[in-house]
Structures are given as structure tokens and as C-alpha cells.
Amino acid sequence: MKMKVCRKAHFNAAHRLYRKDWSDEKNFQVFGKCSNPLYHGHNYELIVGVIGDIDPETGFLIDLKIVKQYIKEEVEIPFDHKNLNEEVAEFKNLNPTTENIAIVIWNKLRNKIPAKYDIEVTLYETPRNFVIYSGGTN
């Protein structure tokens, strides 16, 4: 029986949306106030879904304590209260858009969560703006 279980987490981080090869004017044109050279921050809400079959022995799909630990190690510790552009290696040459942050998180968790499970990352940048990523071609 396929099911999805979810774990919710939270982190705060600053970022700047911009391309180094563009002028400040063009960056502002494309990214608006999110291209502020002095950065800006968000209170990100993260939902990690794990999809698979329920283990008939335990009644669990996966022990969510394990998922909680992976989120802490792979997302909360490296991202929380950080400047994503300056302090997180994955974003040194990758624009930290919500889309790219979700893909990075998915990849980090995919390396931890056993392959027998599918995973889905939902990342809220604001209460109204969010992305959902479930893998695929990057």
C-alpha cells in the first residue's frame, strides 16, 4: 500500500538573487528587490514527503525520527541563519532561488533516504510562494 508521510521543518536564511555576469540594473529588472546587494531574508518552511509501502511488521512507512535527523543534518544545520550566497557551498555558483534551494535539499536528502522510497520536497519561501520538487532532470 503506497502512502506518503511528511515531516515539517523550518529555517531562516538570507540570500540575493542575481547573476554575477549581469549589471545591477539588469539584475534589478529581472529579480526586483530580491537582487538587493545587501541581501534579504526569509523564514522558510520545508515539508519533506517520503513515499513508499507501509512495513507490515512495524506499521511505519519510515520512522520519521530518521527523517527528522536527516533534515537537521542536511538542511537546518547548514542553512539556518546563514547567508546562502556566501556561506553555503552549493550556492557559490548557483542562484539561490526557491526552486534551486528545493533541488539542492532534495539531492542532499536523496543521498540519505533509502532508494526504495520516493521523496518530495515542498519549500515555502513565503506563506503564498512555494515550490514542490520530486526529482527528475536538473
XYZ file of C-alpha atoms in Angstrom:
138
model
C 0.000 0.000 0.000
C 1.634 3.247 -1.178
C 1.489 6.177 1.185
C 3.251 9.486 1.775
C 4.400 10.537 5.242
C 5.685 14.055 5.834
C 7.993 15.875 8.186
C 7.828 19.655 8.514
C 10.852 21.815 9.343
C 11.835 25.464 9.391
C 14.943 27.521 8.724
C 15.758 31.215 8.344
C 18.242 32.326 5.727
C 19.361 35.332 3.721
C 20.083 35.398 0.021
C 20.423 37.594 -3.011
C 19.003 36.654 -6.390
C 21.378 37.808 -9.080
C 23.694 36.778 -11.873
C 27.317 37.857 -11.480
C 27.605 38.391 -15.235
C 24.734 40.917 -15.289
C 24.748 44.578 -14.294
C 22.957 45.690 -11.122
C 20.364 47.329 -13.389
C 19.615 44.111 -15.282
C 19.538 42.089 -12.049
C 17.032 44.566 -10.597
C 14.980 44.391 -13.795
C 14.739 40.581 -13.579
C 14.823 39.880 -9.825
C 13.465 43.164 -8.427
C 14.078 43.895 -4.756
C 15.326 40.304 -4.340
C 18.543 41.418 -6.086
C 19.421 43.766 -3.198
C 23.264 43.763 -2.996
C 22.959 43.755 0.820
C 20.767 40.602 0.740
C 17.353 39.916 2.293
C 15.928 37.061 4.338
C 13.101 34.555 4.505
C 11.541 32.276 7.079
C 11.492 29.093 5.008
C 9.034 26.295 5.758
C 10.057 22.873 4.498
C 7.919 19.765 4.109
C 9.683 16.536 3.207
C 7.439 13.767 1.922
C 8.586 10.160 1.844
C 6.546 7.851 -0.387
C 6.566 4.087 -0.208
C 4.965 0.970 1.180
C 3.970 0.524 4.800
C 6.100 -2.067 6.580
C 3.595 -4.721 7.760
C 5.827 -5.549 10.734
C 6.064 -2.019 12.179
C 3.099 -0.257 10.615
C 5.501 2.542 9.635
C 6.347 3.653 6.134
C 9.595 5.046 7.581
C 10.496 6.111 11.098
C 10.045 9.895 10.987
C 12.725 10.295 13.672
C 15.214 9.260 10.984
C 13.800 11.789 8.506
C 13.902 14.464 11.231
C 17.607 13.710 11.821
C 18.445 13.859 8.092
C 16.661 17.215 7.759
C 18.562 18.560 10.759
C 21.949 17.372 9.426
C 21.446 18.212 5.751
C 19.264 21.349 5.880
C 18.828 23.005 9.258
C 22.450 22.953 10.406
C 23.999 24.060 7.084
C 21.265 26.563 6.054
C 19.669 28.038 9.209
C 20.701 31.630 9.963
C 23.133 31.594 7.054
C 23.701 33.791 4.042
C 23.076 31.189 1.344
C 25.158 33.001 -1.303
C 28.176 33.440 0.954
C 28.115 30.557 3.449
C 26.609 27.546 1.674
C 28.927 25.828 -0.815
C 26.106 24.627 -3.094
C 25.176 28.255 -3.862
C 28.637 29.672 -4.580
C 27.839 29.385 -8.310
C 24.106 28.640 -8.205
C 21.467 31.353 -7.828
C 19.642 30.523 -4.559
C 16.120 30.807 -5.923
C 13.445 28.839 -4.089
C 13.484 26.397 -6.996
C 17.240 25.819 -6.723
C 17.137 25.586 -2.915
C 14.455 22.870 -3.174
C 16.537 20.916 -5.701
C 19.644 21.146 -3.503
C 17.656 19.959 -0.472
C 16.127 17.109 -2.476
C 19.562 15.975 -3.680
C 21.024 16.114 -0.165
C 18.132 14.065 1.252
C 18.082 11.661 -1.710
C 21.643 10.704 -0.741
C 20.436 9.776 2.778
C 16.951 8.295 2.407
C 16.978 4.702 1.076
C 16.275 4.384 -2.659
C 13.222 2.175 -2.061
C 11.399 5.397 -1.149
C 10.421 8.277 -3.420
C 10.841 11.703 -1.880
C 9.210 15.089 -2.404
C 10.358 18.483 -1.150
C 7.902 21.327 -0.649
C 9.586 24.616 0.201
C 7.688 27.753 1.210
C 9.624 30.988 0.736
C 6.612 32.982 1.937
C 3.185 31.795 3.086
C 1.957 32.298 -0.512
C 5.010 31.367 -2.608
C 6.254 27.802 -2.635
C 7.681 25.097 -4.870
C 7.314 21.317 -4.941
C 10.114 19.132 -6.276
C 10.027 15.360 -6.580
C 13.170 14.665 -8.550
C 13.906 14.452 -12.206
C 16.350 16.046 -14.577
C 18.195 19.028 -13.117
